[in-house]
Amino acid sequence: MDPTTDNAGSSDGARSSLEALRTEISKAVVGQDPAVTGLVVALLCRGHVLLEGVPGVAKTLLVRALAASLELDTKRVQFTPDLMPSDVTGSLVYDARSTEFSFQPGPVFTNLLLADEINRTPPKTQSSLLEAMEERQVTVDGTPRPLPDPFLVAATQNPVEYEGTYPLPEAQLDRFLLKLTVPLPAREDEIAVLQRHAEGFNPRDLRAAGVRPVATAADLEAARSAVAKTAVSPEIAAYVVDVCRATRESPSLTLGVSPRGATALLSTARAWAWLTGRDYVIPDDVKALALPTLRHRVQLRPEAEMEGVTADSVITAILNHVPVPR
């Protein structure tokens, strides 16, 4: 068998499996296609996702449906003001029988960690995830312990103006590959949600709703290998850099996108190009992923915020201004 043909076949099969994820998730969640796509992109890029929206728009259900559609281990942590770092990472526990301390792993030792309402816990506990998200390991008592692969943190948060929230520090925001906004559904989608509930849909029982695993860890690994081979021309790389540098020069921002953000945008654009069936990146791929990849990596000036300027509007204006390679 020609290995080139075999690789192409496995790549196409992996793409089909990941596209099927969107269909499975839609059995539980109505009308949130951009957020679903963002979660799939994050899986391909080994990145983490921050989902923001008001309570009741199915943020948690979205992540649970993703977990149910994958043959991966998943755990959920409800972040509260009294949650301690060791409640997330694990701790040393004294064993009276052996008279020794042994490590008891926390819920972070999983493939998909749902960090629910992450901004309701103080910064000390929020920061307990930093090492896990960046280094894929947890250090307790000086001993590093590797996390499983794949490892993805999908965190939900309420908008910062809601009572009882702690803003995430910039260092932690930068660890999230994507920030996805989960809006209130359109009227037609909300009617569909109510009809499903009237017909007996139970969001706590996704198996009864017909959600089944449609992708495996092997599919994910094959997809990641294919994404890594997606071609990026020098012109596209320069375009990504120009977009990110323009944020650093914007009069509306006090903080622009760092080089880490530029590499993140390149990664997400490659994943999106592969998902849409191409083995090369075009400027439209960069534009499609610019908002979710960059919106949490910039800071508005207070006077711009008072005038109603948003991070999304600044990035959109930059995309309209920066010359597109031909």
XYZ file of C-alpha atoms in Angstrom:
326
model
C 0.000 0.000 0.000
C 1.221 3.492 -0.808
C 1.976 5.169 2.569
C 0.983 8.557 1.149
C -2.465 7.237 0.262
C -2.728 5.549 3.662
C -1.899 8.803 5.466
C -4.443 10.687 3.385
C -7.073 8.083 4.226
C -6.401 8.251 7.967
C -6.459 12.053 7.767
C -9.826 12.026 6.012
C -11.181 9.511 8.531
C -10.009 11.676 11.426
C -11.610 14.730 9.831
C -14.899 12.845 9.437
C -14.796 11.761 13.084
C -14.201 15.311 14.319
C -16.930 16.675 12.045
C -19.239 14.048 13.559
C -18.524 15.594 16.964
C -20.490 18.658 15.922
C -23.471 16.515 14.954
C -23.417 14.630 18.255
C -23.142 17.788 20.340
C -26.098 19.312 18.456
C -28.257 16.510 19.893
C -27.892 18.224 23.269
C -27.085 21.878 22.462
C -29.022 24.037 20.008
C -27.653 27.008 18.073
C -24.108 27.329 19.448
C -22.175 26.214 16.357
C -19.295 28.745 16.730
C -18.607 27.552 20.276
C -18.738 23.914 19.182
C -16.289 24.627 16.361
C -13.995 26.452 18.789
C -13.885 23.442 21.103
C -12.934 21.165 18.189
C -10.196 23.611 17.102
C -8.820 23.645 20.664
C -8.666 19.851 20.702
C -6.668 19.909 17.455
C -4.236 22.528 18.808
C -3.761 20.987 22.284
C -5.161 24.227 23.673
C -7.548 25.242 26.431
C -10.863 27.048 26.102
C -12.607 29.738 28.140
C -16.378 29.886 27.614
C -18.043 33.130 28.689
C -21.750 33.830 28.877
C -24.557 34.678 31.249
C -25.944 31.845 33.413
C -28.304 29.484 31.647
C -26.959 29.493 28.062
C -25.710 25.861 28.183
C -21.979 26.487 28.715
C -21.619 23.493 31.032
C -23.908 21.343 28.891
C -21.779 22.151 25.856
C -18.618 20.792 27.504
C -20.440 17.769 28.912
C -21.806 16.983 25.442
C -18.278 17.229 24.014
C -17.022 14.807 26.659
C -19.870 12.391 25.925
C -18.990 12.507 22.202
C -15.372 11.510 22.873
C -13.933 8.307 24.282
C -11.923 10.279 26.816
C -11.819 10.460 30.606
C -13.468 13.607 31.946
C -13.900 15.247 35.352
C -15.758 18.324 36.555
C -14.808 20.816 39.277
C -17.289 23.409 40.525
C -15.180 26.449 41.398
C -16.389 28.161 44.577
C -14.904 30.860 46.867
C -13.727 28.244 49.393
C -12.073 25.888 46.882
C -8.402 25.222 47.704
C -5.592 24.576 45.181
C -5.119 21.031 46.499
C -8.801 20.354 45.723
C -7.848 20.711 42.046
C -4.293 19.356 41.812
C -4.306 16.736 44.574
C -2.240 16.478 47.761
C -0.079 14.258 49.941
C -2.135 12.074 52.276
C -0.731 10.299 55.334
C -1.265 6.531 55.338
C -1.346 5.281 58.937
C -0.764 1.673 57.856
C 2.436 2.344 55.944
C 3.345 5.416 58.066
C 4.167 7.216 54.827
C 2.715 10.033 52.777
C 1.240 9.080 49.406
C 0.018 11.342 46.606
C -3.724 11.432 46.042
C -4.353 12.791 42.517
C -6.883 15.582 42.128
C -9.495 15.930 39.377
C -6.947 17.674 37.125
C -5.566 14.225 36.301
C -7.944 13.570 33.421
C -8.214 14.136 29.667
C -10.956 16.772 29.730
C -11.325 18.952 32.822
C -14.493 21.022 33.091
C -13.631 23.985 35.325
C -17.119 25.300 36.005
C -17.471 29.012 36.877
C -13.705 29.393 37.203
C -13.952 33.102 38.058
C -15.940 32.442 41.243
C -12.840 31.200 43.046
C -10.010 33.432 44.378
C -6.823 34.001 42.318
C -4.778 31.598 44.491
C -6.911 28.650 43.398
C -7.205 29.924 39.820
C -3.403 29.967 39.618
C -3.232 26.306 40.664
C -4.153 25.479 37.075
C -1.335 27.517 35.511
C 1.332 24.812 35.638
C -1.130 22.141 34.537
C -2.291 24.179 31.534
C 1.171 25.235 30.366
C 3.479 22.373 31.355
C 0.964 19.484 31.316
C 2.170 18.488 34.768
C 1.502 19.119 38.465
C 4.283 19.600 41.014
C 3.494 18.605 44.608
C 6.201 18.512 47.302
C 8.855 19.147 44.648
C 7.888 16.149 42.519
C 6.509 16.817 39.008
C 3.716 14.464 37.957
C 2.749 14.363 34.259
C -0.870 14.719 33.227
C -2.565 12.375 30.743
C -2.452 13.088 27.014
C -4.640 14.537 25.610
C -5.329 17.134 28.293
C -7.788 19.984 27.809
C -9.182 22.504 30.291
C -12.603 23.795 29.296
C -13.448 26.573 31.757
C -16.730 28.433 31.984
C -17.131 31.895 33.467
C -19.844 34.462 33.980
C -19.234 38.019 32.712
C -16.995 39.905 35.155
C -19.673 42.438 36.041
C -21.715 39.690 37.732
C -21.671 39.579 41.526
C -19.228 37.222 43.216
C -16.705 36.972 40.379
C -12.918 37.394 40.469
C -11.319 38.601 37.219
C -8.834 36.097 35.804
C -5.244 37.441 35.877
C -3.622 38.242 32.522
C -1.095 35.410 32.928
C -3.880 32.852 33.177
C -5.984 34.362 30.395
C -2.955 34.038 28.116
C -2.869 30.280 28.803
C -6.262 29.852 27.151
C -5.971 29.268 23.431
C -9.498 30.540 22.760
C -12.099 32.644 24.515
C -15.508 31.731 23.162
C -18.568 33.831 23.887
C -21.796 31.880 24.332
C -24.642 34.286 23.522
C -28.328 34.050 24.304
C -29.994 31.889 21.634
C -32.006 33.279 18.740
C -35.798 33.072 19.053
C -36.054 30.015 16.777
C -33.305 28.207 18.701
C -34.932 28.981 22.038
C -38.227 27.575 20.759
C -36.359 24.417 19.680
C -34.846 24.127 23.182
C -38.287 24.319 24.800
C -39.706 21.782 22.367
C -36.940 19.344 23.233
C -37.638 19.752 26.940
C -41.364 19.295 26.319
C -40.545 16.021 24.539
C -38.624 14.754 27.594
C -35.033 15.877 27.001
C -33.033 15.636 30.236
C -29.749 17.610 30.147
C -28.414 15.436 32.976
C -28.824 12.242 30.906
C -27.041 12.769 27.601
C -27.016 9.061 26.801
C -30.808 9.077 26.772
C -30.641 12.005 24.352
C -28.673 9.794 21.956
C -25.215 11.340 22.443
C -22.606 8.643 21.768
C -18.794 8.621 21.458
C -17.914 9.213 17.799
C -14.187 10.006 18.048
C -11.315 8.317 19.859
C -7.915 9.428 21.102
C -6.432 7.767 17.981
C -8.647 9.928 15.740
C -7.491 12.998 17.630
C -3.820 12.075 17.282
C -4.207 11.446 13.538
C -5.965 14.794 13.146
C -3.257 16.640 15.075
C -0.573 15.086 12.867
C -2.441 16.229 9.756
C -2.875 19.759 11.121
C 0.874 19.944 11.821
C 1.495 19.306 8.097
C -0.832 22.090 6.949
C 1.308 24.480 4.906
C 1.868 28.081 5.995
C 3.405 30.427 3.427
C 5.795 33.222 4.466
C 3.130 35.729 3.395
C 0.560 34.208 5.776
C 3.061 34.181 8.642
C 3.830 37.845 7.970
C 0.086 38.637 7.871
C -0.402 37.045 11.322
C 2.498 39.075 12.685
C 1.174 42.313 11.155
C -2.260 41.779 12.712
C -0.765 41.122 16.152
C 1.690 44.042 15.935
C -1.181 46.353 14.995
C -2.853 45.579 18.358
C 0.277 46.825 20.144
C 0.011 50.147 18.311
C -3.743 50.647 18.745
C -4.628 53.845 20.673
C -7.598 52.012 22.214
C -5.464 49.348 23.919
C -3.055 49.397 26.849
C -1.930 45.831 26.136
C -1.545 44.265 22.709
C -1.085 40.670 21.600
C 2.204 39.007 22.622
C 4.273 36.688 20.394
C 2.579 33.795 22.238
C -0.721 35.140 20.915
C 0.684 35.284 17.385
C 1.713 31.619 17.526
C -1.739 30.782 18.906
C -3.439 32.535 15.984
C -1.268 30.659 13.513
C -2.136 27.340 15.211
C -5.879 27.935 15.227
C -5.844 29.132 11.606
C -4.054 25.922 10.574
C -6.605 23.791 12.437
C -9.489 25.636 10.799
C -7.890 25.267 7.342
C -7.580 21.509 7.859
C -11.130 21.174 9.177
C -12.462 22.896 6.061
C -10.615 20.422 3.837
C -7.467 22.315 2.831
C -3.798 21.491 3.433
C -2.716 25.142 3.348
C -3.705 28.322 5.205
C -5.331 31.321 3.539
C -5.990 34.820 4.986
C -9.663 33.984 5.579
C -8.590 31.267 8.039
C -6.672 33.871 10.037
C -9.656 36.235 9.983
C -12.074 33.480 11.023
C -10.123 32.665 14.208
C -8.761 36.119 15.071
C -11.543 37.163 17.454
C -11.713 34.043 19.662
C -7.913 33.707 19.681
C -7.033 37.341 20.434
C -9.949 38.959 22.316
C -8.713 37.866 25.765
C -5.090 38.799 25.051
C -5.673 42.558 24.767
C -6.637 45.188 27.343
C -8.768 48.230 26.614
C -7.904 51.697 27.823
C -10.460 52.854 30.442
C -11.478 55.856 28.326
C -12.067 53.622 25.285
C -14.152 51.247 27.391
C -16.272 54.174 28.629
C -16.944 55.124 25.020
C -18.342 51.643 24.324
C -15.310 50.273 22.498
C -14.848 46.495 22.855
C -11.910 44.190 22.238
C -13.845 42.600 19.380
C -14.479 45.941 17.693
C -10.790 46.913 17.926
C -9.629 43.578 16.460
C -12.256 43.768 13.695
C -11.071 47.262 12.767
C -7.471 46.017 12.641
C -8.454 43.117 10.370
C -10.135 45.621 8.042
C -7.051 47.841 8.043
C -4.077 45.463 7.776
C -3.261 44.671 4.107
C -4.206 41.120 3.118
C -1.618 39.088 1.176
C -2.628 37.980 -2.301
